[in-house]
PDB file of C-alpha atoms in Angstrom:
ATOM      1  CA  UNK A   1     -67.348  -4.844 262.239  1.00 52.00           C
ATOM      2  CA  UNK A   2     -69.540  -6.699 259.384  1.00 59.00           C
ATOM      3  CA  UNK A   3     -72.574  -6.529 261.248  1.00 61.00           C
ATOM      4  CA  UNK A   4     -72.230  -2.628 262.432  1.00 62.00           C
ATOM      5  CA  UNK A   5     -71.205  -2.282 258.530  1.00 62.00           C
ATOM      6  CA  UNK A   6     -74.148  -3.610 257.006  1.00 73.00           C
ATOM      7  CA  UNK A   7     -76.295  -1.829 259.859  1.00 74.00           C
ATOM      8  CA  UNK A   8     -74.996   1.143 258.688  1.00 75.00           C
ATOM      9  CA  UNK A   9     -76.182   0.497 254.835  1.00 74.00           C
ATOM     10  CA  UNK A  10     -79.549  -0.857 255.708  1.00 75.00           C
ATOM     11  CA  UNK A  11     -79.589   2.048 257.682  1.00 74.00           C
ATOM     12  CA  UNK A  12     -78.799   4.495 254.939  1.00 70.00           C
ATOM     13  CA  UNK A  13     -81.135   3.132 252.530  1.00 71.00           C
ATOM     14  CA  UNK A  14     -84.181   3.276 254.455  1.00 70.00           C
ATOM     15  CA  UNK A  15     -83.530   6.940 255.490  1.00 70.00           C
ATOM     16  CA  UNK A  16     -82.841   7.988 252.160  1.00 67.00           C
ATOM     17  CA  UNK A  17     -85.631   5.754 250.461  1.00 64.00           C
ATOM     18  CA  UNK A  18     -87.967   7.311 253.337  1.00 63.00           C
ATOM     19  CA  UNK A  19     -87.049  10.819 252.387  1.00 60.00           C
ATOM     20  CA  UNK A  20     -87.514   9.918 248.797  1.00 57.00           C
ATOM     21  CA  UNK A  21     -91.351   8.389 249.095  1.00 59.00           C
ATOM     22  CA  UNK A  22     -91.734  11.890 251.444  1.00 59.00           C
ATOM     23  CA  UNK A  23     -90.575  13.903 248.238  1.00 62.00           C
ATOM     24  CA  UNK A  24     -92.827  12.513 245.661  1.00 60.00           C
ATOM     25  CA  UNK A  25     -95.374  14.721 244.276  1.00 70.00           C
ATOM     26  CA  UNK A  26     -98.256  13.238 241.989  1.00 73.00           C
ATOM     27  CA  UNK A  27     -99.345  14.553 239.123  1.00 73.00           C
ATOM     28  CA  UNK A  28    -102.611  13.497 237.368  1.00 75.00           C
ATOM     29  CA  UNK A  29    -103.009  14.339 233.941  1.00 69.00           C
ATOM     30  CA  UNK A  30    -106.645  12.947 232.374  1.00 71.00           C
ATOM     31  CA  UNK A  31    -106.634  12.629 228.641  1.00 67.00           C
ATOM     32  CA  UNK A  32    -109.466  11.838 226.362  1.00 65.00           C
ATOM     33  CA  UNK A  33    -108.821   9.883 222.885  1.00 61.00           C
ATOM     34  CA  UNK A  34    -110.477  11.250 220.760  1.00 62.00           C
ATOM     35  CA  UNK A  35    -110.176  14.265 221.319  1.00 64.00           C
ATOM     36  CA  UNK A  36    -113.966  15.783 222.475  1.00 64.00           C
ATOM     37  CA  UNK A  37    -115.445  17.668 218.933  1.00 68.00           C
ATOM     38  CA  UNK A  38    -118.726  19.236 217.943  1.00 69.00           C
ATOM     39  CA  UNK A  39    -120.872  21.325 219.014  1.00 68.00           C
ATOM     40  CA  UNK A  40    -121.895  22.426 223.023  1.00 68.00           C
ATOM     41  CA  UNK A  41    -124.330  23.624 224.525  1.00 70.00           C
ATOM     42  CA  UNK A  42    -122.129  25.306 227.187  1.00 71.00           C
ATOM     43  CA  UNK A  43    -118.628  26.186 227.291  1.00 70.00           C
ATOM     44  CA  UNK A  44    -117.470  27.693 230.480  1.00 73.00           C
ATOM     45  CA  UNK A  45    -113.251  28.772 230.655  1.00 74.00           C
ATOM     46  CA  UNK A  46    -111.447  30.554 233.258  1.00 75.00           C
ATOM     47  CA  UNK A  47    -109.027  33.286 232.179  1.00 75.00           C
ATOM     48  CA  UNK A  48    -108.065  34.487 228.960  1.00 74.00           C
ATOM     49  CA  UNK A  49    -110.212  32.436 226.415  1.00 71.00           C
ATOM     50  CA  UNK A  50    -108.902  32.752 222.396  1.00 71.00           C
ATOM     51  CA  UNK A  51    -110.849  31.552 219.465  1.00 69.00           C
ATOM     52  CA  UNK A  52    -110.022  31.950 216.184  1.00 65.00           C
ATOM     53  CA  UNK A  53    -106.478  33.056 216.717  1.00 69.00           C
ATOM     54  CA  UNK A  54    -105.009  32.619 212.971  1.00 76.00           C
ATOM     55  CA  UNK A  55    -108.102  33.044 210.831  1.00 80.00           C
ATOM     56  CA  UNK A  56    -111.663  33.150 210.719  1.00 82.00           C
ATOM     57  CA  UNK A  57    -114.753  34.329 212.304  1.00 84.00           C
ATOM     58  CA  UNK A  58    -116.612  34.050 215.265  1.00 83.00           C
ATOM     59  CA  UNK A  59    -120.285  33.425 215.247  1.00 84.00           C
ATOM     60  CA  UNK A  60    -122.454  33.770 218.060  1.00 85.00           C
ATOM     61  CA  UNK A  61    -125.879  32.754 217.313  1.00 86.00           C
ATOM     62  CA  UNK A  62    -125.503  31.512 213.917  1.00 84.00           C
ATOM     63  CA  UNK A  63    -123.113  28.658 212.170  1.00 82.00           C
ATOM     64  CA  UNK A  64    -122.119  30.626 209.517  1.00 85.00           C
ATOM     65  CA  UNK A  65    -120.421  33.550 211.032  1.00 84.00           C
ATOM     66  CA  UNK A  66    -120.453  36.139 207.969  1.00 80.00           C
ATOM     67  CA  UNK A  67    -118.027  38.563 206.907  1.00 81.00           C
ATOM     68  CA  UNK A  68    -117.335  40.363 209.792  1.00 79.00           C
ATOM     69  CA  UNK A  69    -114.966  39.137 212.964  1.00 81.00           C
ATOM     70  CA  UNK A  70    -117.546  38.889 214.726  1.00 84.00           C
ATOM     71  CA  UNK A  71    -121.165  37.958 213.546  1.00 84.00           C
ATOM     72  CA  UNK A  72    -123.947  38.207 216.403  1.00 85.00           C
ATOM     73  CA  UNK A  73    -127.349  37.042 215.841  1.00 85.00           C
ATOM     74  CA  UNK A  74    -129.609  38.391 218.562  1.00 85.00           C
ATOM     75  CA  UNK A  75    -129.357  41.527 220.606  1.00 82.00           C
ATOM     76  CA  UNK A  76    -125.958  42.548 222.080  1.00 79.00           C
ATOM     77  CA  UNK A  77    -125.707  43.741 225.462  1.00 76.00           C
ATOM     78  CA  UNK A  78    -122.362  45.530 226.279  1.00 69.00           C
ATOM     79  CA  UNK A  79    -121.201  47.679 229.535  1.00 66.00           C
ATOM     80  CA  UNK A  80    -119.218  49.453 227.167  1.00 62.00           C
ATOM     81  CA  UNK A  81    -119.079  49.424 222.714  1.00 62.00           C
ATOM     82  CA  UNK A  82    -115.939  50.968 220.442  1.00 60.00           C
ATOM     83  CA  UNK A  83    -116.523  50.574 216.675  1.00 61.00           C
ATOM     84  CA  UNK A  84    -113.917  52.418 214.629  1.00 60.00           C
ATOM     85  CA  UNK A  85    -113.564  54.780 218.073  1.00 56.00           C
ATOM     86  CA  UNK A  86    -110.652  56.515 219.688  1.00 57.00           C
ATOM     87  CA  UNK A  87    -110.641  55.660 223.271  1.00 57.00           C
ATOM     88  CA  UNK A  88    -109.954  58.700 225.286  1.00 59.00           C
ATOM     89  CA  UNK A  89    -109.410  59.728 229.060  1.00 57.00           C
ATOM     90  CA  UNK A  90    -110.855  57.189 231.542  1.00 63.00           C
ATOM     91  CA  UNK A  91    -114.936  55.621 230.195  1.00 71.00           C
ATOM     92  CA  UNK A  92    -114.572  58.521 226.931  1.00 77.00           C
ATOM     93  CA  UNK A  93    -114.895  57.456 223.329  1.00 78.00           C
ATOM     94  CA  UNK A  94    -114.871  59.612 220.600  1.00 80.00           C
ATOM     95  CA  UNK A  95    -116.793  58.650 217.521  1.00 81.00           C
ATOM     96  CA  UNK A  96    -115.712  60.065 213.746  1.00 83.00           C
ATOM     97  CA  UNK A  97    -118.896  59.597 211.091  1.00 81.00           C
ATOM     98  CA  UNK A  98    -119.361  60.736 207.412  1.00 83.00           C
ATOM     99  CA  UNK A  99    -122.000  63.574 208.419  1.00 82.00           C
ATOM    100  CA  UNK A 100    -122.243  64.237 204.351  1.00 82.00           C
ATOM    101  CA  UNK A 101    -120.948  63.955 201.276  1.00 83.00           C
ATOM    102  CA  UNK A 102    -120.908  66.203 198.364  1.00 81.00           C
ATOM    103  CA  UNK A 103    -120.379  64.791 194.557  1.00 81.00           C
ATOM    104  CA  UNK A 104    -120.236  67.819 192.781  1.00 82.00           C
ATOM    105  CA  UNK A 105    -117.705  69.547 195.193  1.00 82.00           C
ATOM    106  CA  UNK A 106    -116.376  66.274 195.792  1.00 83.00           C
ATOM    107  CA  UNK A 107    -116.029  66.818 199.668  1.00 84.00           C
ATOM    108  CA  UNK A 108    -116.522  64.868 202.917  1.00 85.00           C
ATOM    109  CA  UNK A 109    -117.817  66.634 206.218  1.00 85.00           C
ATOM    110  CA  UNK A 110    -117.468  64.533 209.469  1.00 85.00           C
ATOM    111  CA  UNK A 111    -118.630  64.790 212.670  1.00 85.00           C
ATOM    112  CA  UNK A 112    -117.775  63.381 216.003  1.00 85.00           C
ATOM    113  CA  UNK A 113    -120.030  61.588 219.031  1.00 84.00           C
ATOM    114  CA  UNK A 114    -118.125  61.643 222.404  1.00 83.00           C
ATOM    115  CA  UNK A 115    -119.696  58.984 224.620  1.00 80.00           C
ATOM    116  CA  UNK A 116    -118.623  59.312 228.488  1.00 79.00           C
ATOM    117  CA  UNK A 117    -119.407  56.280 230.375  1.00 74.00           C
ATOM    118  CA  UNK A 118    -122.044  54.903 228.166  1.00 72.00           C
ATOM    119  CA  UNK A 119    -123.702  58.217 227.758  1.00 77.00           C
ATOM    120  CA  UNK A 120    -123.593  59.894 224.480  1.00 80.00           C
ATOM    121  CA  UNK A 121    -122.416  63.547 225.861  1.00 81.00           C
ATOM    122  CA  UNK A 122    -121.619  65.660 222.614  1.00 82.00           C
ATOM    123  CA  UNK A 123    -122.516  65.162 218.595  1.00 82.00           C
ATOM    124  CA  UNK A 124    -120.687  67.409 216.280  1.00 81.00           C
TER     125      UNK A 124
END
């Protein structure tokens, strides 16, 4: 009865011990202290990338971003630009501009530029 008792334990313990070590996952985490800083020469990210979340500017091209959100030195290359725009039906942007301003009357015309798919289509 001992021996079929303690057969029965040892038993028990390697089956569940077995089906533990089967269960285990590993997870490698690699840290580096300090923390990498400075400046790179290339910084590649997949998915949604954020910089300068709180505060601040972003400067491509220079150190000193200016004033503006974003401060590009160089020529920009876009598929598609909105500046101050009201994006319309699908690949339409409508532009509003100060066409002129009068100081004696002390009125503003304006004027609009649709753009359809990167082609400006009507000025007003």
């Amino acid at each position: 009865m001992q021996k079929t008792f303690n057969f029965f334990y040892a038993f028990l313990l390697a089956i569940l011990g077995f089906g533990a070590t089967l269960m285990a996952e590993d997870i490698t985490l690699t840290t580096y202290y300090p923390a990498p800083y400075g400046a790179y020469d290339e910084l590649t990210t997949t998915g949604d990338t954020y910089l300068a979340t709180t505060s601040g500017n972003v400067g491509i091209g220079t150190t000193a971003p200016g004033a503006y959100k974003l401060d590009v030195i160089g020529t920009i290359n876009a598929t598609a630009f909105s500046a101050g725009a009201t994006i319309g039906a699908a690949g339409t942007t409508t532009i509003t501009y100060v066409k002129t301003v009068n100081f004696v009357a002390q009125t503003v015309t304006t004027g609009t530029i649709t753009v359809k798919d990167g082609i400006v289509t009507v000025i007003n």
